[in-house]
PDB file of C-alpha atoms in Angstrom:
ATOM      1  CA  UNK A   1      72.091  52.542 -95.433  1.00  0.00           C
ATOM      2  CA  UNK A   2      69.705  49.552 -94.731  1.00  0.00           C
ATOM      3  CA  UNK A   3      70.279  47.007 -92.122  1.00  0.00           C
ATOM      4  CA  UNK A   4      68.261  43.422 -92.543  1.00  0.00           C
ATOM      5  CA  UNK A   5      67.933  41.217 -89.768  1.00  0.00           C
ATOM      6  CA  UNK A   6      67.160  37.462 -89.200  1.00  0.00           C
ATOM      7  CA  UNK A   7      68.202  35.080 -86.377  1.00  0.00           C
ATOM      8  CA  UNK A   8      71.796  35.695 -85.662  1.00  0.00           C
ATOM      9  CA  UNK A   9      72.836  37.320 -88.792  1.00  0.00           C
ATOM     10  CA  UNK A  10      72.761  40.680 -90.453  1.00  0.00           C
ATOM     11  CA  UNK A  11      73.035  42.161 -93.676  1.00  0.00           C
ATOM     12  CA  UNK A  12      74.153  46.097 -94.490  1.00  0.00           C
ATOM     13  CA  UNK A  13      73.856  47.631 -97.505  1.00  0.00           C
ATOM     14  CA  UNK A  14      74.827  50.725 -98.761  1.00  0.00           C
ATOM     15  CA  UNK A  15      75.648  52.775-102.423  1.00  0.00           C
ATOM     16  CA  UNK A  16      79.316  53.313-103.251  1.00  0.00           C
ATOM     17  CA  UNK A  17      81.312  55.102-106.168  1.00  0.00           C
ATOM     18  CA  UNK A  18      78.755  57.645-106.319  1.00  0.00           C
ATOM     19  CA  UNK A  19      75.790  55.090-106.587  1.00  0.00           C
ATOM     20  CA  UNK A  20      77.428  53.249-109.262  1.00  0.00           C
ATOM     21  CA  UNK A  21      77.816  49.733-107.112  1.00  0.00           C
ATOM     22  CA  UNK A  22      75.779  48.782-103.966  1.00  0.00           C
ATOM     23  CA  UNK A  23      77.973  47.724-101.381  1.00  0.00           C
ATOM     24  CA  UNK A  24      76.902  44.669 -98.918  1.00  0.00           C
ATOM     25  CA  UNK A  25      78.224  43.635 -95.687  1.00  0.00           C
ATOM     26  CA  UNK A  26      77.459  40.076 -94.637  1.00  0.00           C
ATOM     27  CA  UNK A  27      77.730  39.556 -90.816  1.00  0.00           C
ATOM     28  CA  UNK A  28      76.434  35.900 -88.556  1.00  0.00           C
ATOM     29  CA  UNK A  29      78.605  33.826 -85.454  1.00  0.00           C
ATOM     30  CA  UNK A  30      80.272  30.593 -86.657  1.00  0.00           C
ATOM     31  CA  UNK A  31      80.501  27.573 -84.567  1.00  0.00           C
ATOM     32  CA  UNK A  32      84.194  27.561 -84.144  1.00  0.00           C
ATOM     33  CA  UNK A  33      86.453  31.205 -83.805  1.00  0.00           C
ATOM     34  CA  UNK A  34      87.852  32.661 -86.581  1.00  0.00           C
ATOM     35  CA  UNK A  35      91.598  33.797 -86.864  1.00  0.00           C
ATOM     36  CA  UNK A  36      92.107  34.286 -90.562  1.00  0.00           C
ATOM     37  CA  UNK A  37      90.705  34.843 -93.771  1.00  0.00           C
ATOM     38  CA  UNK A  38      88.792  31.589 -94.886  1.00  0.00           C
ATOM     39  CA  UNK A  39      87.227  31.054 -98.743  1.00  0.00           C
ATOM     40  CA  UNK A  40      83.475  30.345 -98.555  1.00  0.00           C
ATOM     41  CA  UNK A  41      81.368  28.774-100.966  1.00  0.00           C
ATOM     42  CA  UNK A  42      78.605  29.957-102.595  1.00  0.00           C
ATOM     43  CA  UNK A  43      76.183  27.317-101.228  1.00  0.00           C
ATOM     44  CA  UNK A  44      77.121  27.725 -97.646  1.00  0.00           C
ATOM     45  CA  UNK A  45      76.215  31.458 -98.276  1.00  0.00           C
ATOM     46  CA  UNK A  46      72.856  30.791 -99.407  1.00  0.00           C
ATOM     47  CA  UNK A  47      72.165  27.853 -96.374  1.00  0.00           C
ATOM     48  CA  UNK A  48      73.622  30.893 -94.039  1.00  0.00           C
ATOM     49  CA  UNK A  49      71.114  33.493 -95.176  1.00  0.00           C
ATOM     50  CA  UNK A  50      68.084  31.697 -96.624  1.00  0.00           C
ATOM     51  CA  UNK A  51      65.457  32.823 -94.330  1.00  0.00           C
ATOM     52  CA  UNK A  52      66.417  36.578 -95.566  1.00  0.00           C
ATOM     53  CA  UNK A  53      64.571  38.944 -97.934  1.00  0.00           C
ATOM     54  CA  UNK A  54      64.094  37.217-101.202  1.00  0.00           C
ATOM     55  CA  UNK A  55      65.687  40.537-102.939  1.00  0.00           C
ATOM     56  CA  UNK A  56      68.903  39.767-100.605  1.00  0.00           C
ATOM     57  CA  UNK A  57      68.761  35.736-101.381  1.00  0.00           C
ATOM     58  CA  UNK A  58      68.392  36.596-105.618  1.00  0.00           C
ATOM     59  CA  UNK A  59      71.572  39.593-104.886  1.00  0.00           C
ATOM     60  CA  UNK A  60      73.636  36.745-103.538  1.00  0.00           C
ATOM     61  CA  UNK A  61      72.715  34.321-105.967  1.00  0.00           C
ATOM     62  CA  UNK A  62      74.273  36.812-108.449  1.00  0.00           C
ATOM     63  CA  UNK A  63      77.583  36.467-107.071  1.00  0.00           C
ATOM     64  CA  UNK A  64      80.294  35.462-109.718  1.00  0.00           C
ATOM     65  CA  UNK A  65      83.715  35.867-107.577  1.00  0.00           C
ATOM     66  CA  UNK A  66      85.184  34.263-104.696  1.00  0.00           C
ATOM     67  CA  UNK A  67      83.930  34.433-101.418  1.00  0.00           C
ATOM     68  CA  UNK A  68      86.163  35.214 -98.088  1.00  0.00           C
ATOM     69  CA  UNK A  69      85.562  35.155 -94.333  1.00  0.00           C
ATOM     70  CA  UNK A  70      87.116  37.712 -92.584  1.00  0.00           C
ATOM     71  CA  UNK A  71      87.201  37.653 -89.002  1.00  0.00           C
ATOM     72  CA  UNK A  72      86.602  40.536 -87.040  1.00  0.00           C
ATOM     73  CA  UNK A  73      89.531  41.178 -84.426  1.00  0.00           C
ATOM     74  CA  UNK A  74      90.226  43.626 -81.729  1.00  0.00           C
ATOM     75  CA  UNK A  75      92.537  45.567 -79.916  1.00  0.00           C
ATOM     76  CA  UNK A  76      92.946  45.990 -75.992  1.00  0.00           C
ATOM     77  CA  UNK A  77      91.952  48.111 -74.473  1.00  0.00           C
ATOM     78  CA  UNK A  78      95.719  48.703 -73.427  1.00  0.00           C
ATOM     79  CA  UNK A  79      97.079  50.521 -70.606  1.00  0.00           C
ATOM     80  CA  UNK A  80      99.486  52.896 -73.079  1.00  0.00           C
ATOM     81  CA  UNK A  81      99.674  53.733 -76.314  1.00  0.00           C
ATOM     82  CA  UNK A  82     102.837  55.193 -76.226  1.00  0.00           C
ATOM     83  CA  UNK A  83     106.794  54.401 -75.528  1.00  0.00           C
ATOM     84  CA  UNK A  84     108.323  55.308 -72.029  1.00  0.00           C
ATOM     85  CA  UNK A  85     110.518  58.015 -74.487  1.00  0.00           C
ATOM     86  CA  UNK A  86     107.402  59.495 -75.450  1.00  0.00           C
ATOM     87  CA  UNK A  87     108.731  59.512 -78.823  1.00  0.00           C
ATOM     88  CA  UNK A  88     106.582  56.630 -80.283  1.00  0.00           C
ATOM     89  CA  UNK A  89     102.559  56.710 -80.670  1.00  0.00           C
ATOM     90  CA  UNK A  90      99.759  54.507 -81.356  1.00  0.00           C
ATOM     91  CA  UNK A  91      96.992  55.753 -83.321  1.00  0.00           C
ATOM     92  CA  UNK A  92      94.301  53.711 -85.410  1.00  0.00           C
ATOM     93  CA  UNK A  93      93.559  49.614 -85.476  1.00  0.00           C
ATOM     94  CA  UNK A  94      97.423  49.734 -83.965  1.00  0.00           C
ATOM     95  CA  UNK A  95      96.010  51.339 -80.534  1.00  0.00           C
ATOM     96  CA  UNK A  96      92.397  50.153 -80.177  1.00  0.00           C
ATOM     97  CA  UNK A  97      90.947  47.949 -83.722  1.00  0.00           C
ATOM     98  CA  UNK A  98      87.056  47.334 -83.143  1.00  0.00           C
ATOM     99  CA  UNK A  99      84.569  45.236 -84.704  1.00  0.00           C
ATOM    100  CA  UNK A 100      82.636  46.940 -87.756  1.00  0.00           C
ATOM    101  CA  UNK A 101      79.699  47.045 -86.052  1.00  0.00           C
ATOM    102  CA  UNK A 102      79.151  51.011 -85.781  1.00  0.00           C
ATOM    103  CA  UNK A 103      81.506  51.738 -88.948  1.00  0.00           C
ATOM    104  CA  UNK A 104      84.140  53.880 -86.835  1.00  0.00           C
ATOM    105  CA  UNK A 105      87.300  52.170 -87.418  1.00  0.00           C
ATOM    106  CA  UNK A 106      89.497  54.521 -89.862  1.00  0.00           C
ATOM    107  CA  UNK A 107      86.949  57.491 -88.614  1.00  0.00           C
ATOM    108  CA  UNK A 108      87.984  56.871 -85.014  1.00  0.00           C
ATOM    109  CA  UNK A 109      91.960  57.083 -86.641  1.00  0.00           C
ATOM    110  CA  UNK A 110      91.540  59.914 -87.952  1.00  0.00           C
ATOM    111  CA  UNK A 111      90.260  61.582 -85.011  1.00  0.00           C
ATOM    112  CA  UNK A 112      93.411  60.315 -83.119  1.00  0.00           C
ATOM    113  CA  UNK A 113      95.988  61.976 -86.036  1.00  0.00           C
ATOM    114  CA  UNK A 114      93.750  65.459 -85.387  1.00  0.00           C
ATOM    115  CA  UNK A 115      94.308  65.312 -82.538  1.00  0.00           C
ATOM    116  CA  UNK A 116      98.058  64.731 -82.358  1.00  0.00           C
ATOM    117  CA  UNK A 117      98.511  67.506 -85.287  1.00  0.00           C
ATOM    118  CA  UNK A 118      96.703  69.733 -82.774  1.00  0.00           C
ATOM    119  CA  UNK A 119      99.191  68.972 -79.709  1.00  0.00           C
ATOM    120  CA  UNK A 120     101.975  68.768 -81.703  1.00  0.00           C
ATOM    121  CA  UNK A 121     101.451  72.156 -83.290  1.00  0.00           C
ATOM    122  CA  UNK A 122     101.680  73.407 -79.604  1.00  0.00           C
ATOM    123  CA  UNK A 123     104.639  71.631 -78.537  1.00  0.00           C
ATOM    124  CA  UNK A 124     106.407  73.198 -82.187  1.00  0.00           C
ATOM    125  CA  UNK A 125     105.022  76.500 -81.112  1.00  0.00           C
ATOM    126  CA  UNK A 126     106.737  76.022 -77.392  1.00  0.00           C
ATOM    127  CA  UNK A 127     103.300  76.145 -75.262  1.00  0.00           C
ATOM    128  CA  UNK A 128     103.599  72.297 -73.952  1.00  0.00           C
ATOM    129  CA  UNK A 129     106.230  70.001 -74.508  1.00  0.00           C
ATOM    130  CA  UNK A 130     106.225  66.893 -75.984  1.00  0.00           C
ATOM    131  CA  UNK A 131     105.426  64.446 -72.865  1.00  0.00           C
ATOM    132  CA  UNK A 132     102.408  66.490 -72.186  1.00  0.00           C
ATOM    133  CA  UNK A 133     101.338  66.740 -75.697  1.00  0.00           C
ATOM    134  CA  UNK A 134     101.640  63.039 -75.486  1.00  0.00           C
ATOM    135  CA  UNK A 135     100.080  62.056 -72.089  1.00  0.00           C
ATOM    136  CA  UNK A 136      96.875  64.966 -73.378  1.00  0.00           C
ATOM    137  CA  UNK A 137      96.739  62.159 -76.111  1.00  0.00           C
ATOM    138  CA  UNK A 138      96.388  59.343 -74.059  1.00  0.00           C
ATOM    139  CA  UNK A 139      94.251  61.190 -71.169  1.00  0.00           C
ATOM    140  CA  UNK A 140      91.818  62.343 -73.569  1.00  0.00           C
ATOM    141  CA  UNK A 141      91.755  59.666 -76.442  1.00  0.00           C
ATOM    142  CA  UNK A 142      91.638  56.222 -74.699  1.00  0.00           C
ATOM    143  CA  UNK A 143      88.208  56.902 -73.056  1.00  0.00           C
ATOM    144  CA  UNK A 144      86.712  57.678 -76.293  1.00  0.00           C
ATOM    145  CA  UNK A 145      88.532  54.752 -78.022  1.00  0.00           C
ATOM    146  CA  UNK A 146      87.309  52.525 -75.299  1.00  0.00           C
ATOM    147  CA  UNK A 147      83.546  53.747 -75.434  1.00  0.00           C
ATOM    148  CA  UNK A 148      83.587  53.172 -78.976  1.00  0.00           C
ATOM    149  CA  UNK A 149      84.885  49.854 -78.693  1.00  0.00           C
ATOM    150  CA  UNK A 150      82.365  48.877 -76.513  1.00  0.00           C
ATOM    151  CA  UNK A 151      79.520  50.258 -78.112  1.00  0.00           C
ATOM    152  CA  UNK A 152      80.423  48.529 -81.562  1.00  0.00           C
ATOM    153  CA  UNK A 153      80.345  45.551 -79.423  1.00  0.00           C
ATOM    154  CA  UNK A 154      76.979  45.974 -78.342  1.00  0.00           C
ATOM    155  CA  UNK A 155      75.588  46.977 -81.510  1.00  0.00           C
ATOM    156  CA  UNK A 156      76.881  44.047 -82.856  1.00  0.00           C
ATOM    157  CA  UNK A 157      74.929  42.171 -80.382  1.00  0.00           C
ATOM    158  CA  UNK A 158      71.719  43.547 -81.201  1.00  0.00           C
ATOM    159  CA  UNK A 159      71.982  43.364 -84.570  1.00  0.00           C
ATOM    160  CA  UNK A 160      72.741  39.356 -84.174  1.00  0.00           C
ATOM    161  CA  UNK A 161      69.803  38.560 -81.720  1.00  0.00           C
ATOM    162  CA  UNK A 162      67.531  35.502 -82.112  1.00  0.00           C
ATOM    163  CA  UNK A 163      63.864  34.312 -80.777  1.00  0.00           C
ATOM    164  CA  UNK A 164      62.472  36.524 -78.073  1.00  0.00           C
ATOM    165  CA  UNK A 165      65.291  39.484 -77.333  1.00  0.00           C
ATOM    166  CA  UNK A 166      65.330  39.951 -81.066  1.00  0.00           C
ATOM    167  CA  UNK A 167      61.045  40.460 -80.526  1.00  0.00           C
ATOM    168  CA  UNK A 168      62.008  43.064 -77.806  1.00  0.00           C
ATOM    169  CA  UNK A 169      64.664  44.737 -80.357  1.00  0.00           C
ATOM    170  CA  UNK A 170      62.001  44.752 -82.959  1.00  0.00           C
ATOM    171  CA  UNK A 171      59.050  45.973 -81.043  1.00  0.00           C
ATOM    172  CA  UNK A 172      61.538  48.629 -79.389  1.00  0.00           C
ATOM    173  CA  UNK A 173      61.882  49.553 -82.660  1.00  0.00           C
ATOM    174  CA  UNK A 174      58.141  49.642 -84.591  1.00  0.00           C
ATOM    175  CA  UNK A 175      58.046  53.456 -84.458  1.00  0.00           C
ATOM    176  CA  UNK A 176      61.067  53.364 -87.404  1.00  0.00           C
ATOM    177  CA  UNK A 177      59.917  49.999 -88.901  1.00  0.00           C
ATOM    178  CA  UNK A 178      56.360  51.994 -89.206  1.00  0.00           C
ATOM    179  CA  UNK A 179      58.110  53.407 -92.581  1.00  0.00           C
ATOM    180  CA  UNK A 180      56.764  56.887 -91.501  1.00  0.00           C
ATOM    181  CA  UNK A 181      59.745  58.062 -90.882  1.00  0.00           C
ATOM    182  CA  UNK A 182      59.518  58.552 -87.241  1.00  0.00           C
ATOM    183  CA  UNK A 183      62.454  59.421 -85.000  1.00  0.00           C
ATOM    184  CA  UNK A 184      62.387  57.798 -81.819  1.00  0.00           C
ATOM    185  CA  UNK A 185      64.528  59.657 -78.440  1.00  0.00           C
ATOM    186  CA  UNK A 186      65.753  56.356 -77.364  1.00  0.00           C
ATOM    187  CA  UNK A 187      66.275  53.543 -79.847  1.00  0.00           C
ATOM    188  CA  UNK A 188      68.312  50.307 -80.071  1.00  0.00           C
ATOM    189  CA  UNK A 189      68.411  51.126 -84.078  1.00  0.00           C
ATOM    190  CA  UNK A 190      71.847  52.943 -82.667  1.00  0.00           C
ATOM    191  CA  UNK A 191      72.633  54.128 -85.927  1.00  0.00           C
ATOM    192  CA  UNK A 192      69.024  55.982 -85.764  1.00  0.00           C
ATOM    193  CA  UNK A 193      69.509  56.960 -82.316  1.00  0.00           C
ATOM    194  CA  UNK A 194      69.662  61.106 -81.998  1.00  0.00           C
ATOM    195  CA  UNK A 195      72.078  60.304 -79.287  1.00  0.00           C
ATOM    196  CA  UNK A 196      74.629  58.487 -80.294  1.00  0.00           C
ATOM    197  CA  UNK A 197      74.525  60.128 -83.528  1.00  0.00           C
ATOM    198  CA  UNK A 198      75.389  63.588 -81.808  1.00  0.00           C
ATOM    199  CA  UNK A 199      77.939  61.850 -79.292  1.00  0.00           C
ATOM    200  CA  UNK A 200      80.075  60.264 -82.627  1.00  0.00           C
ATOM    201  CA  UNK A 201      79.017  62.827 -85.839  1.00  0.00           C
ATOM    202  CA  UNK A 202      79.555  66.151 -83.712  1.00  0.00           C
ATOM    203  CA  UNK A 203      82.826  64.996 -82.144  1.00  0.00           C
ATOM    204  CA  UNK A 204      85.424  67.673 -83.045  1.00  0.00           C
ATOM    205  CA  UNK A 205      88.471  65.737 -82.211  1.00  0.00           C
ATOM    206  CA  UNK A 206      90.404  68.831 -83.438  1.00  0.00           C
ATOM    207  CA  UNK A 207      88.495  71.298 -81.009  1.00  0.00           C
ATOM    208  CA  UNK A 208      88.926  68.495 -78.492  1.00  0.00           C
ATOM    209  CA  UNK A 209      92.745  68.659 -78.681  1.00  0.00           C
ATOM    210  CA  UNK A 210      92.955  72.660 -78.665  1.00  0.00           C
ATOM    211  CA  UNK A 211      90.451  72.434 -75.345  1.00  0.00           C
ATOM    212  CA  UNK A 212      93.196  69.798 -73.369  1.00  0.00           C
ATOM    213  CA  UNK A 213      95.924  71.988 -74.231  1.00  0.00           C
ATOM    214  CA  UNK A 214      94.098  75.319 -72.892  1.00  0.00           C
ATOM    215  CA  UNK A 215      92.958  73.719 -69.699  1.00  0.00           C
ATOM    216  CA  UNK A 216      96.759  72.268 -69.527  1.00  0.00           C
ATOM    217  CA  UNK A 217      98.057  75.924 -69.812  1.00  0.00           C
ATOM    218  CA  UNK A 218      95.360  77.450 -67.588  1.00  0.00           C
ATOM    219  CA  UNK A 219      95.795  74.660 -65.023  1.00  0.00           C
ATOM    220  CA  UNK A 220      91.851  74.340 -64.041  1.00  0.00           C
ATOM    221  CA  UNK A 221      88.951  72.352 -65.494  1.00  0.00           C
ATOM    222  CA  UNK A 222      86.803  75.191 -66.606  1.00  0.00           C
ATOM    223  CA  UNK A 223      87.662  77.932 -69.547  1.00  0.00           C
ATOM    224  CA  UNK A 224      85.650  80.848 -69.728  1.00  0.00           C
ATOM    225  CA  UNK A 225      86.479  82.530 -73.267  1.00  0.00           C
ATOM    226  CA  UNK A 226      86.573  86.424 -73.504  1.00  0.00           C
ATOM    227  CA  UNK A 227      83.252  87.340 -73.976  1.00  0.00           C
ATOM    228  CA  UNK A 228      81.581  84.231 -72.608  1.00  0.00           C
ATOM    229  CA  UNK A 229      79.637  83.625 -69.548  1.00  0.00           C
ATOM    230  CA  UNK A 230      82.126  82.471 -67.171  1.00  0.00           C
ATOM    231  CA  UNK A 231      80.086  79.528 -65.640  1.00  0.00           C
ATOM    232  CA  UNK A 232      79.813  77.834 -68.941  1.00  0.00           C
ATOM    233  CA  UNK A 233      83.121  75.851 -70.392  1.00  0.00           C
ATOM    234  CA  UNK A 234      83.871  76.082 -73.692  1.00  0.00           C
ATOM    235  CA  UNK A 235      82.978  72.270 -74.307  1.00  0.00           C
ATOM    236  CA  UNK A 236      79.910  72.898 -73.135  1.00  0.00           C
ATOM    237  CA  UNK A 237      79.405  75.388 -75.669  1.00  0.00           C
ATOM    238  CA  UNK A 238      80.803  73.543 -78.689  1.00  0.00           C
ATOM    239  CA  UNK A 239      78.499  70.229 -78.092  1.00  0.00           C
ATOM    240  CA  UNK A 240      75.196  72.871 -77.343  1.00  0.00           C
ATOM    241  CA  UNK A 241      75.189  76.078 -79.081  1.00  0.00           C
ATOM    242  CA  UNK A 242      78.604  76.061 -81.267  1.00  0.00           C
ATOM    243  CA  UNK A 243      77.618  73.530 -83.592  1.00  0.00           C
ATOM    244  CA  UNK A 244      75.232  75.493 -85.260  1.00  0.00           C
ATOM    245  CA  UNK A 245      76.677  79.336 -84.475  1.00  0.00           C
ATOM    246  CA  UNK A 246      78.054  80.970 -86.889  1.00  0.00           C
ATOM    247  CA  UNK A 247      80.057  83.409 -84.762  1.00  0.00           C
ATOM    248  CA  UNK A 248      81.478  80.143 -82.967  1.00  0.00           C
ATOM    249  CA  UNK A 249      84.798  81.266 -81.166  1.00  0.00           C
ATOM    250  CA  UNK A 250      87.334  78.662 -82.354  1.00  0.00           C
ATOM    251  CA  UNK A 251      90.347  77.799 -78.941  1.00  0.00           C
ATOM    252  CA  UNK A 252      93.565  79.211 -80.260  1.00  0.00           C
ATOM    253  CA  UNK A 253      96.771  78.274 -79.508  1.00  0.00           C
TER     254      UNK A 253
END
């Protein structure tokens, strides 16, 4: 994937249909909000983006189709995502939609349906019943939801900065603009950032779920598995050592 930058305006691209088409992404701020889909011209593409690349201005000069606007629109946070009943769920763009900015929309829904399958399964086999199954959901989801939420925000941000906080971004940055493929600890390339990598690629929303239910059953923040040291939780384990283990000890139910 390559981002390119300019003055409050971005540009992803990225292979699709196993490389067969290039996929582009155009992002910038309008004057005036934007609550539907709107047709563009051609021309006020090219005014929008001409101080880019020349190899992105002579890619959009190659366009052939109709162009659309599509706002970018949110959800909440909210204070619930489910019915009083308990019988009714929100997962997905329903309980918390997010800007595009980190690419975690339908990822961060189908973290929320592992989950559910996970608490569900132990409300069918009669551990927990369905109200705690439910409020595990909401307990453990909606922080993650929310932290995503915010940091697509921010991304979005600083991928749209102009004059001298964009010359911060960029010289914060020169390590991995080098083109020596340098990794830097800390970086506000967040998609580049070992951090936030780990924190949203090595989420196991599925070993998340089977951990709330254990510590629901055990009644007490820390598990100690047979055979583990009993000062270390199991969570702890997963995100250090169990990613890479092969003998990893998967929570059953």
């Amino acid at each position: 994937m390559d981002v390119w930058m300019d003055n409050g305006a971005y540009i992803i691209t990225y292979p699709i249909s196993a490389g067969k088409d290039l996929n582009m992404v155009f992002s910038h701020h309008t004057p005036d909000p934007v609550a539907n889909v709107q047709p563009v011209g051609l021309a006020e593409v090219k005014e929008q983006y001409k101080n880019f690349d020349p190899r992105i201005q002579k890619v959009i000069s190659m366009i052939d189709h109709p162009i659309q606007r599509w706002p970018l629109l949110v959800t909440g946070p909210l204070k619930s995502w489910s019915s009083a009943c308990k019988r009714v769920v929100l997962i997905g763009d329903a309980a918390h939609s997010m800007v595009n900015h980190m690419a975690q929309g339908a990822a961060t829904a189908m973290e929320d349906g592992v989950f559910l399958g996970v608490v569900l399964k132990a409300v069918i086999q009669g551990s927990i019943n369905l109200k705690t199954a439910v409020d595990l959901y909401e307990k453990e989801r909606m922080p993650r939801a929310r932290r995503k939420q915010e940091v697509s925000f921010l991304n979005g941000e600083i991928w749209h900065l102009s004059g001298e906080a964009a010359k911060r971004r960029d010289a914060a940055m020169a390590t991995e603009l080098g083109g020596e493929g340098k990794v830097q600890m800390r970086t506000p390339n967040l998609h580049g950032d070992p951090g936030m990598m780990r924190e949203i690629y090595s989420y196991d929303a599925g070993a998340h779920a089977a951990f709330a239910v254990e510590k629901e059953l055990r009644g007490r923040e820390a598990v100690a598995e047979k055979g583990w040291r009993k000062d270390i939780r199991k969570e702890t384990y997963d995100s250090v050592v169990g990613w890479f283990a092969e003998d990893r000890v998967e929570a059953k139910l």
